[in-house]
Short mmCIF file of C-alpha atoms in Angstrom, two decimals:
data_model
loop_
_atom_site.label_atom_id
_atom_site.label_comp_id
_atom_site.label_asym_id
_atom_site.label_seq_id
_atom_site.Cartn_x
_atom_site.Cartn_y
_atom_site.Cartn_z
CA UNK B 22 -0.06 0.24 0.15
CA UNK B 23 3.27 2.22 -0.37
CA UNK B 24 1.68 5.13 -2.17
CA UNK B 25 1.92 9.36 -2.86
CA UNK B 26 5.50 10.17 -1.74
CA UNK B 27 7.14 11.99 -4.21
CA UNK B 28 3.35 12.72 -5.80
CA UNK B 29 2.68 14.05 -1.77
CA UNK B 30 3.85 17.09 -2.07
CA UNK B 31 1.95 18.24 -5.60
CA UNK B 32 -1.20 16.12 -4.04
CA UNK B 33 -2.89 19.35 -3.46
CA UNK B 34 -1.87 21.11 -6.77
CA UNK B 35 -3.45 18.62 -9.17
CA UNK B 36 -6.14 17.89 -6.82
CA UNK B 37 -8.12 21.69 -7.07
CA UNK B 38 -10.20 19.88 -9.16
CA UNK B 39 -11.91 18.13 -6.31
CA UNK B 40 -14.76 19.77 -4.99
CA UNK B 41 -13.94 19.08 -1.37
CA UNK B 42 -16.32 21.29 -0.06
CA UNK B 43 -19.45 19.85 -1.86
CA UNK B 44 -17.87 16.43 -0.87
CA UNK B 45 -17.96 17.26 2.43
CA UNK B 46 -21.50 18.97 2.71
CA UNK B 47 -22.77 15.59 1.11
CA UNK B 48 -20.92 13.43 3.75
CA UNK B 49 -22.51 15.51 6.79
CA UNK B 50 -25.88 15.53 5.22
CA UNK B 51 -25.51 11.33 4.87
CA UNK B 52 -24.07 11.83 8.72
CA UNK B 53 -27.11 13.56 9.49
CA UNK B 54 -29.86 11.02 8.03
CA UNK B 55 -28.44 8.47 10.81
CA UNK B 56 -28.50 11.59 13.34
CA UNK B 57 -24.63 11.91 13.69
CA UNK B 58 -24.43 15.28 14.16
CA UNK B 59 -21.54 15.83 16.98
CA UNK B 60 -19.28 13.41 18.42
CA UNK B 61 -15.61 12.06 17.17
CA UNK B 62 -15.16 10.65 13.92
CA UNK B 63 -12.40 9.04 12.14
CA UNK B 64 -11.04 9.47 8.42
CA UNK B 65 -9.20 6.70 7.27
CA UNK B 66 -7.13 7.16 4.52
CA UNK B 67 -6.86 10.81 5.02
CA UNK B 68 -4.21 12.02 2.90
CA UNK B 69 -3.59 15.48 3.28
CA UNK B 70 -6.34 16.04 5.00
CA UNK B 71 -8.56 18.50 2.94
CA UNK B 72 -11.79 16.51 4.34
CA UNK B 73 -10.68 15.86 7.82
CA UNK B 74 -10.83 19.98 8.22
CA UNK B 75 -14.12 20.70 6.55
CA UNK B 76 -15.51 18.09 8.73
CA UNK B 77 -13.66 19.60 11.60
CA UNK B 78 -14.62 22.75 11.00
CA UNK B 79 -18.53 21.63 10.73
CA UNK B 80 -18.18 20.25 14.66
CA UNK B 81 -16.97 16.95 14.69
CA UNK B 82 -13.93 15.91 17.02
CA UNK B 83 -11.64 15.05 14.13
CA UNK B 84 -8.80 12.10 13.88
CA UNK B 85 -7.17 11.48 10.40
CA UNK B 86 -5.06 8.63 9.68
CA UNK B 87 -3.14 7.51 6.85
CA UNK B 88 0.10 5.04 6.09
CA UNK B 89 1.94 8.13 4.03
CA UNK B 90 4.16 9.87 6.43
CA UNK B 91 4.12 12.89 3.45
CA UNK B 92 0.63 13.71 2.98
CA UNK B 93 0.42 13.07 6.96
CA UNK B 94 3.39 15.80 7.15
CA UNK B 95 1.19 18.32 4.69
CA UNK B 96 -1.55 17.60 6.55
CA UNK B 97 0.13 18.30 10.04
CA UNK B 98 1.26 21.63 8.43
CA UNK B 99 -2.11 23.05 7.31
CA UNK B 100 -3.37 22.18 11.00
CA UNK B 101 -0.22 23.99 12.09
CA UNK B 102 -0.88 27.00 10.59
CA UNK B 103 -5.05 26.63 11.03
CA UNK B 104 -6.81 27.36 14.48
CA UNK B 105 -7.52 23.56 14.14
CA UNK B 106 -4.72 21.98 16.37
CA UNK B 107 -7.51 19.62 18.34
CA UNK B 108 -6.99 17.54 14.95
CA UNK B 109 -5.14 14.24 16.11
CA UNK B 110 -3.22 12.79 12.92
CA UNK B 111 -1.51 9.58 12.95
CA UNK B 112 0.67 7.54 11.21
CA UNK B 113 -0.45 4.04 10.26
CA UNK B 114 -1.36 1.11 8.37
CA UNK B 115 -5.87 1.08 8.03
CA UNK B 116 -5.33 -2.71 8.11
CA UNK B 117 -3.55 -2.47 11.73
CA UNK B 118 -4.73 1.04 13.01
CA UNK B 119 -5.42 1.58 16.55
CA UNK B 120 -7.48 3.88 18.58
CA UNK B 121 -7.60 4.55 21.94
CA UNK B 122 -11.25 4.51 22.03
CA UNK B 123 -14.60 4.30 20.73
CA UNK B 124 -15.90 6.37 17.49
CA UNK B 125 -19.47 8.06 16.49
CA UNK B 126 -17.90 7.15 12.92
CA UNK B 127 -15.72 6.14 10.26
CA UNK B 128 -15.54 7.56 6.77
CA UNK B 129 -13.47 6.95 4.12
CA UNK B 130 -13.64 8.89 0.99
CA UNK B 131 -11.46 9.30 -2.32
CA UNK B 132 -11.57 5.65 -3.08
CA UNK B 133 -9.17 5.12 0.03
CA UNK B 134 -10.73 1.70 0.22
CA UNK B 135 -9.62 0.46 -2.90
CA UNK B 136 -6.18 0.74 -2.50
CA UNK B 137 -6.70 -3.00 -0.41
CA UNK B 138 -6.39 -4.93 -3.02
CA UNK B 139 -6.39 -8.22 -0.63
CA UNK B 140 -10.77 -9.74 0.68
CA UNK B 141 -8.81 -10.93 3.52
CA UNK B 142 -7.27 -7.24 4.32
CA UNK B 143 -10.39 -5.36 3.23
CA UNK B 144 -11.74 -8.04 6.24
CA UNK B 145 -9.28 -6.97 8.67
CA UNK B 146 -10.90 -3.33 8.00
CA UNK B 147 -13.99 -3.97 8.65
CA UNK B 148 -13.39 -5.87 11.39
CA UNK B 149 -11.56 -3.14 12.91
CA UNK B 150 -13.91 -0.25 12.20
CA UNK B 151 -16.54 -2.20 13.60
CA UNK B 152 -14.04 -2.65 16.58
CA UNK B 153 -13.92 1.11 17.16
CA UNK B 154 -16.91 2.11 16.41
CA UNK B 155 -20.09 3.18 19.23
CA UNK B 156 -22.93 1.17 19.37
CA UNK B 157 -24.91 1.07 16.53
CA UNK B 158 -21.83 4.20 15.00
CA UNK B 159 -21.86 4.27 10.98
CA UNK B 160 -19.04 3.69 8.59
CA UNK B 161 -19.91 5.68 5.12
CA UNK B 162 -17.08 5.03 2.15
CA UNK B 163 -16.91 5.30 -1.38
CA UNK B 164 -15.42 2.78 -3.93
CA UNK B 165 -14.56 3.43 -7.51
CA UNK B 166 -16.38 0.86 -8.84
CA UNK B 167 -15.05 -2.11 -11.49
CA UNK B 168 -16.96 -0.19 -14.52
CA UNK B 169 -15.11 3.24 -13.95
CA UNK B 170 -12.08 1.28 -13.93
CA UNK B 171 -12.73 -1.21 -16.60
CA UNK B 172 -15.02 1.40 -19.18
CA UNK B 173 -13.67 4.99 -18.44
CA UNK B 174 -9.70 4.38 -16.79
CA UNK B 175 -8.08 1.53 -17.93
CA UNK B 176 -5.52 1.28 -20.81
CA UNK B 177 -5.92 5.16 -20.58
CA UNK B 178 -3.05 8.34 -20.20
CA UNK B 179 -3.85 11.20 -18.30
CA UNK B 180 -1.32 13.61 -18.28
CA UNK B 181 -1.42 17.91 -16.78
CA UNK B 182 1.53 20.11 -17.69
CA UNK B 183 1.77 23.58 -15.52
CA UNK B 184 4.54 25.75 -15.03
CA UNK B 185 5.67 24.29 -11.44
CA UNK B 186 4.87 20.58 -12.28
CA UNK B 187 3.67 17.99 -14.65
CA UNK B 188 2.72 14.30 -14.39
CA UNK B 189 1.82 11.54 -16.91
CA UNK B 190 -0.23 9.10 -15.64
CA UNK B 191 -0.78 5.72 -17.12
CA UNK B 192 -3.72 3.00 -16.55
CA UNK B 193 -3.97 -0.38 -16.90
CA UNK B 194 -6.52 -2.54 -16.10
CA UNK B 195 -6.09 -6.23 -15.45
CA UNK B 196 -9.36 -7.33 -15.86
CA UNK B 197 -9.04 -11.12 -14.16
CA UNK B 198 -8.28 -9.28 -10.94
CA UNK B 199 -10.84 -6.00 -11.43
CA UNK B 200 -6.47 -4.38 -10.75
CA UNK B 201 -6.34 -1.10 -11.89
CA UNK B 202 -2.41 -0.20 -12.12
CA UNK B 203 -1.50 3.26 -11.95
CA UNK B 204 2.21 4.06 -13.14
CA UNK B 205 2.66 7.94 -12.51
CA UNK B 206 5.53 9.98 -13.59
CA UNK B 207 5.92 13.76 -11.85
CA UNK B 208 8.07 16.38 -12.94
CA UNK B 209 8.60 18.70 -10.43
CA UNK B 210 10.49 22.26 -11.05
CA UNK B 211 13.32 23.26 -9.29
CA UNK B 212 16.16 25.63 -9.47
CA UNK B 213 17.64 27.00 -12.62
CA UNK B 214 14.38 25.90 -14.64
CA UNK B 215 15.75 22.27 -14.41
CA UNK B 216 12.39 19.18 -13.21
CA UNK B 217 13.29 16.34 -11.30
CA UNK B 218 11.72 13.67 -12.17
CA UNK B 219 9.65 10.58 -9.61
CA UNK B 220 8.18 7.71 -10.35
CA UNK B 221 5.73 6.02 -8.78
CA UNK B 222 2.82 2.86 -9.23
CA UNK B 223 -0.02 2.42 -7.87
CA UNK B 224 -2.74 -0.50 -7.35
CA UNK B 225 -6.28 0.03 -6.85
CA UNK B 226 -9.29 -3.34 -6.97
CA UNK B 227 -12.57 -2.81 -8.16
CA UNK B 228 -15.40 -4.65 -5.61
CA UNK B 229 -18.63 -4.81 -6.56
CA UNK B 230 -21.35 -4.48 -3.70
CA UNK B 231 -21.72 -8.02 -3.27
CA UNK B 232 -18.39 -8.74 -2.51
CA UNK B 233 -18.20 -5.54 0.14
CA UNK B 234 -21.83 -6.65 1.70
CA UNK B 235 -20.23 -10.28 2.25
CA UNK B 236 -17.22 -8.54 3.92
CA UNK B 237 -18.64 -6.15 6.16
CA UNK B 238 -21.42 -8.97 7.52
CA UNK B 239 -18.50 -11.53 8.03
CA UNK B 240 -16.88 -8.57 9.66
CA UNK B 241 -19.48 -7.73 12.38
CA UNK B 242 -20.84 -4.37 10.50
CA UNK B 243 -24.56 -4.15 9.39
CA UNK B 244 -24.89 -3.14 5.50
CA UNK B 245 -27.75 -0.18 5.14
CA UNK B 246 -27.44 0.89 1.68
CA UNK B 247 -25.07 2.25 -0.87
CA UNK B 248 -26.16 5.28 -3.06
CA UNK B 249 -24.95 6.37 -6.24
CA UNK B 250 -22.30 9.00 -5.45
CA UNK B 251 -23.79 12.65 -4.10
CA UNK B 252 -26.93 11.39 -4.36
CA UNK B 253 -29.28 9.83 -2.81
CA UNK B 254 -30.22 6.99 -5.94
CA UNK B 255 -29.19 3.57 -6.30
CA UNK B 256 -26.04 2.23 -7.97
CA UNK B 257 -26.66 2.11 -11.89
CA UNK B 258 -24.81 -0.51 -14.09
CA UNK B 259 -22.74 3.02 -15.69
CA UNK B 260 -22.35 4.70 -11.52
CA UNK B 261 -18.25 5.37 -11.48
CA UNK B 262 -18.52 6.00 -7.40
CA UNK B 263 -20.87 4.79 -5.00
CA UNK B 264 -21.25 5.62 -1.63
CA UNK B 265 -21.49 2.44 0.92
CA UNK B 266 -23.28 3.68 4.42
CA UNK B 267 -22.96 0.31 6.97
CA UNK B 268 -23.27 0.38 10.86
CA UNK B 269 -21.93 -1.22 14.06
CA UNK B 270 -25.02 -3.49 14.86
CA UNK B 271 -23.47 -6.32 18.38
CA UNK B 272 -22.50 -3.76 20.64
CA UNK B 273 -25.08 -2.99 23.54
CA UNK B 274 -25.58 0.59 25.06
CA UNK B 275 -24.15 0.42 28.70
#
């Protein structure tokens, strides 16, 4: 799962097309649908802290976990340069994360869950989420779909050229394993107008909804529903991103 090392320094610049504010409002609306309007929230795969910061501003007590030290350092720098010093960031792998107590909800967006490419690892993530949720606590996560990898991203090249940095992003989709391979070549401008080249390879896996339901159930979580992203409509065959909602269902209130 090692990723976002060289890319961390330019991640926010190249992701400035993501409407984090509207994404956060969608997540907040989903939380409110299930009566969660305050409390401690955990974000898995928080990256540079964009969503974490917005949810903190909305009144939640935020914990962010990511396994990229470079991404987390940017999140920490943002936090320390703001009035959000109460956000807790932890350098942990979501397959092995540990908390000191339970949380009202766990969220994971920007296809962080797709980086878990083995079913047994994803089951372990779900078990840990279940363990650290309050009784009846909520789990909200998004997924890039198999349709997106196969029909939109697979065997395509995405490139962007800017004054300070550029990237070339080659995609290769392996249908037999539902794996999408990303080959990143990143060029970062340094002094004397020279560019330093970095290379990274990322892997994401597509899961169908039945796989997800079965793994949630095996982990002790109760599947609630799934939506075509940013709507309240069921996923469609051509949905590129879906949101899944599950709940903790075994613990009893004291």
